[in-house]
PDB file of C-alpha atoms and ligand atoms in Angstrom:
ATOM      1  CA  MET T   1     152.605 -20.806 -90.491  1.00 58.00           C
ATOM      2  CA  ASP T   2     150.281 -19.264 -87.947  1.00 66.00           C
ATOM      3  CA  SER T   3     148.490 -16.504 -89.552  1.00 79.00           C
ATOM      4  CA  ASN T   4     148.716 -14.480 -86.273  1.00 92.00           C
ATOM      5  CA  VAL T   5     152.497 -14.147 -86.947  1.00 95.00           C
ATOM      6  CA  ILE T   6     153.238 -11.112 -88.980  1.00 96.00           C
ATOM      7  CA  LEU T   7     156.942 -11.532 -88.922  1.00 97.00           C
ATOM      8  CA  SER T   8     159.112 -14.678 -88.712  1.00 97.00           C
ATOM      9  CA  ILE T   9     162.826 -14.607 -88.575  1.00 97.00           C
ATOM     10  CA  ARG T  10     164.345 -18.059 -88.863  1.00 97.00           C
ATOM     11  CA  ASN T  11     167.892 -18.725 -88.144  1.00 96.00           C
ATOM     12  CA  LEU T  12     169.172 -15.510 -89.706  1.00 96.00           C
ATOM     13  CA  GLN T  13     172.712 -14.845 -89.983  1.00 95.00           C
ATOM     14  CA  ALA T  14     174.042 -11.373 -90.928  1.00 95.00           C
ATOM     15  CA  PHE T  15     177.169  -9.549 -91.560  1.00 94.00           C
ATOM     16  CA  TYR T  16     178.714  -6.071 -92.505  1.00 94.00           C
ATOM     17  CA  THR T  17     182.361  -6.662 -93.415  1.00 90.00           C
ATOM     18  CA  GLY T  18     182.207 -10.177 -94.448  1.00 87.00           C
ATOM     19  CA  PRO T  19     180.617 -13.549 -93.841  1.00 84.00           C
ATOM     20  CA  ASP T  20     183.532 -14.846 -91.682  1.00 86.00           C
ATOM     21  CA  ASN T  21     182.538 -11.834 -89.320  1.00 88.00           C
ATOM     22  CA  PRO T  22     178.867 -12.429 -88.626  1.00 89.00           C
ATOM     23  CA  ALA T  23     177.007 -10.004 -86.680  1.00 93.00           C
ATOM     24  CA  LEU T  24     173.806 -12.350 -86.216  1.00 94.00           C
ATOM     25  CA  GLY T  25     174.950 -16.227 -85.606  1.00 92.00           C
ATOM     26  CA  GLY T  26     171.426 -17.866 -86.408  1.00 94.00           C
ATOM     27  CA  VAL T  27     168.813 -15.749 -84.644  1.00 96.00           C
ATOM     28  CA  SER T  28     164.959 -16.839 -84.560  1.00 97.00           C
ATOM     29  CA  ILE T  29     162.414 -14.208 -83.650  1.00 97.00           C
ATOM     30  CA  SER T  30     158.521 -13.862 -84.228  1.00 97.00           C
ATOM     31  CA  VAL T  31     156.310 -11.091 -83.921  1.00 97.00           C
ATOM     32  CA  ASN T  32     152.405 -11.623 -83.729  1.00 96.00           C
ATOM     33  CA  ARG T  33     149.826  -9.091 -84.964  1.00 95.00           C
ATOM     34  CA  LYS T  34     149.244  -6.322 -82.773  1.00 93.00           C
ATOM     35  CA  GLU T  35     152.209  -7.199 -80.523  1.00 95.00           C
ATOM     36  CA  ILE T  36     155.060  -5.204 -79.082  1.00 96.00           C
ATOM     37  CA  VAL T  37     158.036  -7.231 -79.151  1.00 97.00           C
ATOM     38  CA  ALA T  38     161.344  -5.819 -77.529  1.00 96.00           C
ATOM     39  CA  LEU T  39     164.875  -6.679 -78.479  1.00 96.00           C
ATOM     40  CA  ILE T  40     167.329  -5.796 -75.658  1.00 94.00           C
ATOM     41  CA  GLY T  41     170.746  -6.908 -74.689  1.00 92.00           C
ATOM     42  CA  PRO T  42     174.211  -5.529 -74.228  1.00 90.00           C
ATOM     43  CA  ASN T  43     176.110  -3.013 -76.656  1.00 89.00           C
ATOM     44  CA  GLY T  44     177.167  -4.814 -80.076  1.00 90.00           C
ATOM     45  CA  ALA T  45     174.835  -7.933 -79.141  1.00 93.00           C
ATOM     46  CA  GLY T  46     173.301  -7.683 -82.723  1.00 94.00           C
ATOM     47  CA  LYS T  47     169.962  -5.925 -81.939  1.00 94.00           C
ATOM     48  CA  SER T  48     170.040  -3.140 -84.710  1.00 94.00           C
ATOM     49  CA  THR T  49     171.466  -5.684 -86.874  1.00 95.00           C
ATOM     50  CA  VAL T  50     168.270  -7.729 -87.073  1.00 96.00           C
ATOM     51  CA  LEU T  51     166.363  -4.575 -88.154  1.00 95.00           C
ATOM     52  CA  LYS T  52     169.159  -3.587 -90.773  1.00 94.00           C
ATOM     53  CA  ALA T  53     169.106  -7.077 -92.003  1.00 95.00           C
ATOM     54  CA  ILE T  54     165.299  -6.569 -92.839  1.00 95.00           C
ATOM     55  CA  PHE T  55     166.168  -3.371 -94.490  1.00 91.00           C
ATOM     56  CA  LYS T  56     169.319  -4.445 -96.233  1.00 90.00           C
ATOM     57  CA  GLU T  57     171.551  -2.209 -94.506  1.00 90.00           C
ATOM     58  CA  ALA T  58     173.155  -5.427 -93.108  1.00 93.00           C
ATOM     59  CA  LYS T  59     173.789  -8.294 -95.499  1.00 94.00           C
ATOM     60  CA  VAL T  60     171.985 -11.655 -95.157  1.00 94.00           C
ATOM     61  CA  ASN T  61     173.680 -14.796 -95.655  1.00 92.00           C
ATOM     62  CA  LYS T  62     171.705 -17.444 -94.198  1.00 94.00           C
ATOM     63  CA  GLY T  63     168.093 -17.848 -92.729  1.00 96.00           C
ATOM     64  CA  GLU T  64     164.992 -16.195 -94.093  1.00 96.00           C
ATOM     65  CA  ILE T  65     162.571 -13.343 -93.051  1.00 97.00           C
ATOM     66  CA  LEU T  66     158.818 -14.021 -93.531  1.00 97.00           C
ATOM     67  CA  PHE T  67     156.354 -11.132 -93.514  1.00 97.00           C
ATOM     68  CA  GLU T  68     152.693 -12.262 -93.734  1.00 95.00           C
ATOM     69  CA  GLU T  69     153.925 -15.843 -94.770  1.00 90.00           C
ATOM     70  CA  ALA T  70     155.935 -14.068 -97.904  1.00 94.00           C
ATOM     71  CA  ASP T  71     159.846 -14.366 -98.208  1.00 96.00           C
ATOM     72  CA  ILE T  72     160.889 -10.819 -98.202  1.00 96.00           C
ATOM     73  CA  THR T  73     164.675 -11.952 -97.237  1.00 96.00           C
ATOM     74  CA  ARG T  74     165.876 -10.679-100.612  1.00 92.00           C
ATOM     75  CA  LEU T  75     163.442  -8.059-101.470  1.00 93.00           C
ATOM     76  CA  PRO T  76     165.055  -4.462-101.477  1.00 91.00           C
ATOM     77  CA  ALA T  77     164.253  -2.004 -98.732  1.00 87.00           C
ATOM     78  CA  GLY T  78     161.960   0.310-101.011  1.00 84.00           C
ATOM     79  CA  SER T  79     159.479  -2.567-101.769  1.00 89.00           C
ATOM     80  CA  LEU T  80     159.129  -3.246 -97.975  1.00 92.00           C
ATOM     81  CA  ALA T  81     157.285   0.072 -97.372  1.00 88.00           C
ATOM     82  CA  GLU T  82     154.726  -0.778 -99.886  1.00 86.00           C
ATOM     83  CA  LEU T  83     154.046  -3.963 -98.238  1.00 92.00           C
ATOM     84  CA  GLY T  84     153.519  -2.234 -95.032  1.00 92.00           C
ATOM     85  CA  ILE T  85     156.761  -2.544 -93.185  1.00 95.00           C
ATOM     86  CA  GLY T  86     157.857   0.730 -91.578  1.00 91.00           C
ATOM     87  CA  PHE T  87     161.508   1.402 -90.351  1.00 90.00           C
ATOM     88  CA  ILE T  88     161.967   4.306 -87.856  1.00 88.00           C
ATOM     89  CA  PRO T  89     165.927   4.695 -87.803  1.00 85.00           C
ATOM     90  CA  GLU T  90     168.156   5.424 -84.844  1.00 80.00           C
ATOM     91  CA  GLY T  91     168.382   9.213 -84.476  1.00 72.00           C
ATOM     92  CA  ARG T  92     165.517   9.807 -86.557  1.00 71.00           C
ATOM     93  CA  ARG T  93     166.998  11.009 -89.819  1.00 81.00           C
ATOM     94  CA  LEU T  94     164.444  13.783 -90.313  1.00 85.00           C
ATOM     95  CA  PHE T  95     165.331  16.806 -92.747  1.00 86.00           C
ATOM     96  CA  GLY T  96     165.885  19.415 -90.192  1.00 83.00           C
ATOM     97  CA  SER T  97     165.141  22.250 -92.908  1.00 84.00           C
ATOM     98  CA  LEU T  98     161.747  20.955 -93.903  1.00 92.00           C
ATOM     99  CA  THR T  99     158.827  21.476 -91.987  1.00 94.00           C
ATOM    100  CA  VAL T 100     156.928  19.058 -89.928  1.00 95.00           C
ATOM    101  CA  GLU T 101     154.378  18.449 -92.542  1.00 94.00           C
ATOM    102  CA  GLU T 102     156.902  18.302 -95.250  1.00 93.00           C
ATOM    103  CA  ASN T 103     158.610  15.504 -93.442  1.00 93.00           C
ATOM    104  CA  LEU T 104     155.447  13.546 -93.010  1.00 93.00           C
ATOM    105  CA  ASP T 105     154.846  14.324 -96.877  1.00 90.00           C
ATOM    106  CA  MET T 106     158.454  12.677 -97.596  1.00 86.00           C
ATOM    107  CA  GLY T 107     157.325   9.351 -95.629  1.00 80.00           C
ATOM    108  CA  GLY T 108     154.179   8.900 -98.136  1.00 76.00           C
ATOM    109  CA  PHE T 109     156.163  10.330-101.306  1.00 72.00           C
ATOM    110  CA  ILE T 110     156.070   6.315-102.755  1.00 71.00           C
ATOM    111  CA  PHE T 111     152.455   6.367-102.590  1.00 71.00           C
ATOM    112  CA  LYS T 112     150.472   6.731-105.749  1.00 74.00           C
ATOM    113  CA  ASP T 113     146.967   7.422-104.445  1.00 76.00           C
ATOM    114  CA  LYS T 114     147.228  11.208-103.255  1.00 79.00           C
ATOM    115  CA  GLU T 115     143.635  11.158-101.808  1.00 81.00           C
ATOM    116  CA  LYS T 116     144.852   8.062 -99.586  1.00 81.00           C
ATOM    117  CA  LEU T 117     147.880   9.678 -98.410  1.00 83.00           C
ATOM    118  CA  ARG T 118     145.641  12.975 -97.524  1.00 87.00           C
ATOM    119  CA  SER T 119     143.322  10.855 -95.311  1.00 87.00           C
ATOM    120  CA  ASN T 120     146.315   8.989 -93.867  1.00 88.00           C
ATOM    121  CA  LYS T 121     148.042  12.310 -92.811  1.00 92.00           C
ATOM    122  CA  GLU T 122     144.744  13.494 -91.217  1.00 92.00           C
ATOM    123  CA  ARG T 123     144.847  10.383 -89.153  1.00 90.00           C
ATOM    124  CA  VAL T 124     148.435  11.059 -88.206  1.00 92.00           C
ATOM    125  CA  PHE T 125     147.375  14.625 -87.353  1.00 94.00           C
ATOM    126  CA  GLU T 126     144.365  13.640 -85.072  1.00 91.00           C
ATOM    127  CA  LEU T 127     146.759  10.899 -83.053  1.00 89.00           C
ATOM    128  CA  PHE T 128     149.094  13.811 -82.843  1.00 91.00           C
ATOM    129  CA  PRO T 129     147.753  16.972 -82.611  1.00 93.00           C
ATOM    130  CA  PHE T 130     151.014  18.449 -81.624  1.00 94.00           C
ATOM    131  CA  LEU T 131     151.988  17.665 -85.297  1.00 94.00           C
ATOM    132  CA  PHE T 132     149.256  19.501 -86.802  1.00 96.00           C
ATOM    133  CA  GLU T 133     149.474  22.685 -84.652  1.00 96.00           C
ATOM    134  CA  ASN T 134     153.273  22.894 -85.403  1.00 95.00           C
ATOM    135  CA  ARG T 135     152.914  21.797 -89.011  1.00 94.00           C
ATOM    136  CA  HIS T 136     154.649  24.663 -90.500  1.00 96.00           C
ATOM    137  CA  LYS T 137     157.563  24.469 -87.981  1.00 95.00           C
ATOM    138  CA  LEU T 138     161.106  23.479 -89.158  1.00 94.00           C
ATOM    139  CA  ALA T 139     161.878  19.903 -87.664  1.00 92.00           C
ATOM    140  CA  LYS T 140     165.196  21.368 -86.292  1.00 93.00           C
ATOM    141  CA  GLU T 141     163.164  23.599 -84.091  1.00 93.00           C
ATOM    142  CA  LEU T 142     161.742  20.968 -82.193  1.00 92.00           C
ATOM    143  CA  SER T 143     162.827  19.084 -79.033  1.00 88.00           C
ATOM    144  CA  GLY T 144     164.280  15.406 -79.525  1.00 86.00           C
ATOM    145  CA  GLY T 145     160.882  13.813 -78.094  1.00 85.00           C
ATOM    146  CA  GLU T 146     159.068  16.066 -80.711  1.00 89.00           C
ATOM    147  CA  GLN T 147     161.131  14.892 -83.413  1.00 91.00           C
ATOM    148  CA  GLN T 148     160.388  11.545 -82.518  1.00 90.00           C
ATOM    149  CA  MET T 149     156.899  12.315 -82.917  1.00 90.00           C
ATOM    150  CA  VAL T 150     157.648  13.542 -86.501  1.00 93.00           C
ATOM    151  CA  ALA T 151     159.419  10.318 -87.327  1.00 92.00           C
ATOM    152  CA  PHE T 152     156.595   8.162 -85.860  1.00 91.00           C
ATOM    153  CA  GLY T 153     154.138  10.222 -87.791  1.00 93.00           C
ATOM    154  CA  ARG T 154     156.414  10.067 -91.072  1.00 92.00           C
ATOM    155  CA  ALA T 155     156.536   6.236 -90.663  1.00 91.00           C
ATOM    156  CA  LEU T 156     152.628   6.163 -90.094  1.00 92.00           C
ATOM    157  CA  MET T 157     152.041   7.792 -93.538  1.00 91.00           C
ATOM    158  CA  LEU T 158     151.864   4.623 -95.218  1.00 86.00           C
ATOM    159  CA  LYS T 159     149.575   3.052 -92.834  1.00 87.00           C
ATOM    160  CA  PRO T 160     152.228   0.223 -92.039  1.00 92.00           C
ATOM    161  CA  LYS T 161     151.143  -3.453 -90.489  1.00 95.00           C
ATOM    162  CA  LEU T 162     154.601  -3.428 -88.959  1.00 96.00           C
ATOM    163  CA  LEU T 163     156.914  -0.791 -87.388  1.00 95.00           C
ATOM    164  CA  LEU T 164     160.284  -1.586 -86.774  1.00 95.00           C
ATOM    165  CA  MET T 165     161.894   1.069 -84.450  1.00 94.00           C
ATOM    166  CA  ASP T 166     165.631   1.359 -83.445  1.00 93.00           C
ATOM    167  CA  GLU T 167     166.220   3.130 -80.055  1.00 91.00           C
ATOM    168  CA  PRO T 168     163.479   5.595 -80.035  1.00 88.00           C
ATOM    169  CA  SER T 169     164.248   6.956 -76.741  1.00 87.00           C
ATOM    170  CA  LEU T 170     168.018   7.368 -77.558  1.00 86.00           C
ATOM    171  CA  GLY T 171     169.245  10.823 -76.259  1.00 83.00           C
ATOM    172  CA  LEU T 172     165.958  11.910 -74.860  1.00 83.00           C
ATOM    173  CA  ALA T 173     165.393  13.098 -71.160  1.00 83.00           C
ATOM    174  CA  PRO T 174     163.814  10.994 -68.907  1.00 85.00           C
ATOM    175  CA  GLN T 175     160.270  12.758 -69.304  1.00 84.00           C
ATOM    176  CA  MET T 176     160.723  12.725 -73.165  1.00 86.00           C
ATOM    177  CA  THR T 177     161.368   9.331 -72.896  1.00 90.00           C
ATOM    178  CA  ASP T 178     157.993   8.437 -70.721  1.00 89.00           C
ATOM    179  CA  ARG T 179     156.129  10.697 -73.704  1.00 86.00           C
ATOM    180  CA  VAL T 180     157.606   8.296 -76.562  1.00 88.00           C
ATOM    181  CA  PHE T 181     156.983   5.087 -74.816  1.00 92.00           C
ATOM    182  CA  ASP T 182     153.480   6.308 -74.538  1.00 90.00           C
ATOM    183  CA  MET T 183     153.319   7.461 -77.903  1.00 88.00           C
ATOM    184  CA  ILE T 184     154.469   3.642 -78.871  1.00 92.00           C
ATOM    185  CA  LYS T 185     151.328   2.482 -76.943  1.00 91.00           C
ATOM    186  CA  THR T 186     148.968   4.814 -78.551  1.00 89.00           C
ATOM    187  CA  ILE T 187     150.022   4.024 -82.006  1.00 90.00           C
ATOM    188  CA  VAL T 188     149.424   0.177 -81.504  1.00 92.00           C
ATOM    189  CA  GLY T 189     146.326   0.876 -79.827  1.00 89.00           C
ATOM    190  CA  THR T 190     144.924   3.385 -82.759  1.00 87.00           C
ATOM    191  CA  PHE T 191     146.477   1.842 -85.675  1.00 86.00           C
ATOM    192  CA  GLY T 192     146.722  -1.717 -84.744  1.00 89.00           C
ATOM    193  CA  VAL T 193     150.250  -2.290 -85.657  1.00 94.00           C
ATOM    194  CA  SER T 194     152.804  -4.706 -84.579  1.00 96.00           C
ATOM    195  CA  VAL T 195     156.005  -3.273 -83.193  1.00 97.00           C
ATOM    196  CA  LEU T 196     159.654  -4.753 -83.111  1.00 97.00           C
ATOM    197  CA  LEU T 197     161.413  -2.476 -80.875  1.00 96.00           C
ATOM    198  CA  VAL T 198     165.266  -2.298 -80.106  1.00 96.00           C
ATOM    199  CA  GLU T 199     165.654  -0.311 -76.874  1.00 92.00           C
ATOM    200  CA  GLN T 200     168.563   0.299 -74.534  1.00 88.00           C
ATOM    201  CA  ASN T 201     166.237   1.322 -71.986  1.00 88.00           C
ATOM    202  CA  VAL T 202     165.250  -1.768 -70.640  1.00 89.00           C
ATOM    203  CA  LYS T 203     163.108  -0.982 -67.898  1.00 88.00           C
ATOM    204  CA  LYS T 204     160.566   1.123 -70.027  1.00 89.00           C
ATOM    205  CA  ALA T 205     160.939  -1.475 -72.852  1.00 92.00           C
ATOM    206  CA  MET T 206     159.707  -4.221 -70.438  1.00 91.00           C
ATOM    207  CA  GLU T 207     156.890  -1.936 -69.393  1.00 92.00           C
ATOM    208  CA  ILE T 208     155.150  -1.958 -72.860  1.00 94.00           C
ATOM    209  CA  ALA T 209     156.447  -5.076 -74.393  1.00 96.00           C
ATOM    210  CA  HIS T 210     154.409  -8.383 -74.683  1.00 96.00           C
ATOM    211  CA  ARG T 211     157.491 -10.321 -75.175  1.00 96.00           C
ATOM    212  CA  VAL T 212     161.107  -9.873 -74.904  1.00 96.00           C
ATOM    213  CA  TYR T 213     164.133 -11.288 -76.754  1.00 96.00           C
ATOM    214  CA  VAL T 214     167.289 -10.913 -75.328  1.00 94.00           C
ATOM    215  CA  LEU T 215     170.405 -10.937 -77.676  1.00 94.00           C
ATOM    216  CA  ASN T 216     173.828 -11.610 -76.638  1.00 91.00           C
ATOM    217  CA  LEU T 217     176.917 -11.991 -79.166  1.00 90.00           C
ATOM    218  CA  GLY T 218     174.542 -12.292 -81.954  1.00 92.00           C
ATOM    219  CA  ARG T 219     172.504 -15.118 -80.762  1.00 93.00           C
ATOM    220  CA  VAL T 220     169.341 -15.109 -78.718  1.00 95.00           C
ATOM    221  CA  ALA T 221     169.720 -15.408 -75.002  1.00 92.00           C
ATOM    222  CA  PHE T 222     166.093 -15.504 -73.827  1.00 92.00           C
ATOM    223  CA  GLU T 223     162.958 -15.468 -75.224  1.00 94.00           C
ATOM    224  CA  GLY T 224     159.471 -14.806 -73.083  1.00 94.00           C
ATOM    225  CA  THR T 225     157.376 -12.429 -71.415  1.00 94.00           C
ATOM    226  CA  PRO T 226     158.879  -9.380 -69.414  1.00 92.00           C
ATOM    227  CA  LYS T 227     157.664 -11.325 -66.239  1.00 91.00           C
ATOM    228  CA  ALA T 228     159.333 -14.599 -67.160  1.00 91.00           C
ATOM    229  CA  LEU T 229     162.718 -12.648 -67.882  1.00 89.00           C
ATOM    230  CA  LEU T 230     162.331 -10.625 -64.532  1.00 86.00           C
ATOM    231  CA  GLU T 231     161.780 -14.065 -62.554  1.00 85.00           C
ATOM    232  CA  THR T 232     165.040 -15.534 -63.971  1.00 81.00           C
ATOM    233  CA  GLY T 233     166.504 -13.082 -61.672  1.00 71.00           C
ATOM    234  CA  ASP T 234     169.688 -12.631 -63.939  1.00 67.00           C
ATOM    235  CA  LEU T 235     168.847  -9.578 -65.956  1.00 63.00           C
ATOM    236  CA  ARG T 236     171.856  -7.879 -65.075  1.00 59.00           C
ATOM    237  CA  GLY T 237     174.101 -10.430 -64.736  1.00 56.00           C
ATOM    238  CA  THR T 238     173.740 -12.784 -67.539  1.00 52.00           C
ATOM    239  CA  TYR T 239     171.816 -10.998 -70.178  1.00 54.00           C
ATOM    240  CA  LEU T 240     172.575  -7.365 -70.156  1.00 58.00           C
ATOM    241  CA  GLY T 241     176.281  -7.353 -69.404  1.00 49.00           C
TER     242      GLY T 241
HETATM  243  P1  ATP U   1     174.361  -0.978 -79.749  1.00 53.39           P
HETATM  244  O1  ATP U   1     173.247  -0.789 -79.220  1.00 53.39           O
HETATM  245  O2  ATP U   1     175.515  -0.933 -79.317  1.00 53.39           O
HETATM  246  O3  ATP U   1     174.005  -0.477 -81.099  1.00 53.39           O
HETATM  247  P2  ATP U   1     173.310  -3.580 -81.022  1.00 53.39           P
HETATM  248  O4  ATP U   1     172.843  -4.830 -80.306  1.00 53.39           O
HETATM  249  O5  ATP U   1     172.538  -2.990 -81.693  1.00 53.39           O
HETATM  250  O6  ATP U   1     174.192  -2.829 -80.063  1.00 53.39           O
HETATM  251  P3  ATP U   1     174.605  -3.754 -83.704  1.00 53.39           P
HETATM  252  O7  ATP U   1     174.680  -2.520 -83.863  1.00 53.39           O
HETATM  253  O8  ATP U   1     173.664  -4.791 -84.137  1.00 53.39           O
HETATM  254  O9  ATP U   1     174.727  -4.229 -81.837  1.00 53.39           O
HETATM  255  O10 ATP U   1     176.029  -4.520 -83.689  1.00 53.39           O
HETATM  256  C1  ATP U   1     176.276  -5.831 -83.865  1.00 53.39           C
HETATM  257  C2  ATP U   1     177.788  -6.054 -84.349  1.00 53.39           C
HETATM  258  O11 ATP U   1     177.991  -5.567 -85.609  1.00 53.39           O
HETATM  259  C3  ATP U   1     178.614  -5.374 -83.567  1.00 53.39           C
HETATM  260  O12 ATP U   1     179.943  -6.247 -83.566  1.00 53.39           O
HETATM  261  C4  ATP U   1     179.098  -4.092 -84.223  1.00 53.39           C
HETATM  262  O13 ATP U   1     180.307  -3.711 -84.254  1.00 53.39           O
HETATM  263  C5  ATP U   1     178.921  -4.856 -85.949  1.00 53.39           C
HETATM  264  N1  ATP U   1     178.633  -3.406 -86.669  1.00 53.39           N
HETATM  265  C6  ATP U   1     177.440  -2.942 -86.374  1.00 53.39           C
HETATM  266  N2  ATP U   1     177.096  -2.008 -87.553  1.00 53.39           N
HETATM  267  C7  ATP U   1     178.189  -2.097 -88.252  1.00 53.39           C
HETATM  268  C8  ATP U   1     178.836  -1.570 -89.601  1.00 53.39           C
HETATM  269  N3  ATP U   1     178.013  -0.389 -90.124  1.00 53.39           N
HETATM  270  N4  ATP U   1     179.792  -1.869 -90.040  1.00 53.39           N
HETATM  271  C9  ATP U   1     180.671  -2.914 -89.558  1.00 53.39           C
HETATM  272  N5  ATP U   1     180.256  -3.658 -88.204  1.00 53.39           N
HETATM  273  C10 ATP U   1     179.127  -2.922 -87.751  1.00 53.39           C
END
């Protein structure tokens, strides 16, 4: 495999209730190093299921998932973080009654090397000074966009090589949405991570993505650059419902 490829999903079939009711019907997706790849498509297309299959929240019955050429298809979710895969779930799933700093610490709790953890936290605080300035605030006191910043920071505590993001702009005001997309670009620029991004906000996703996959009915309906997708002229009609 091309060593520039960090994640390679091949012919993935996944389900929730039973294998006769697949949510993904054979999906192949790859992400290169330092690349932002967006997964877009109508509701129910299977976008989140791709991420959930990697993190074992959906069951895989066929196909394989390779991370840095190693087969992780059957690895438990807990081992993925140690390999360098971070997952930022939809709705952020922060601990509202804990402080910003405590939420960051939760992101690094599996790390045994406390010195490394401290230096990672410093890097997160350098990247997002807001988090440092508000480290003693409770997460629930923050706005949606600020909470998303905490969720990014928490995922960065383990210094991931690949970040999976499920609808980071969901429920945010337009101005906050812009900030969240700027944060994603900053994270990629500073930490050199790769990003696989599921996003309903197609316009914003296309602005930052290097490549786009359109999913429809559990299958890949288009794969290419945002520019190529726009040139099909069929973004709304065929691909996005
Ligand atoms: P959305 O933006 O609406 O979340 P999506 O493209 O992310 O769309 P998925 O959430 O991946 O779509 O859903 C794909 C299919 O799997 C849908 O038919 C959905 O109803 C089903 N599904 C998703 N989550 C579950 C679940 N926890 N249990 C059972 N079926 C599910």
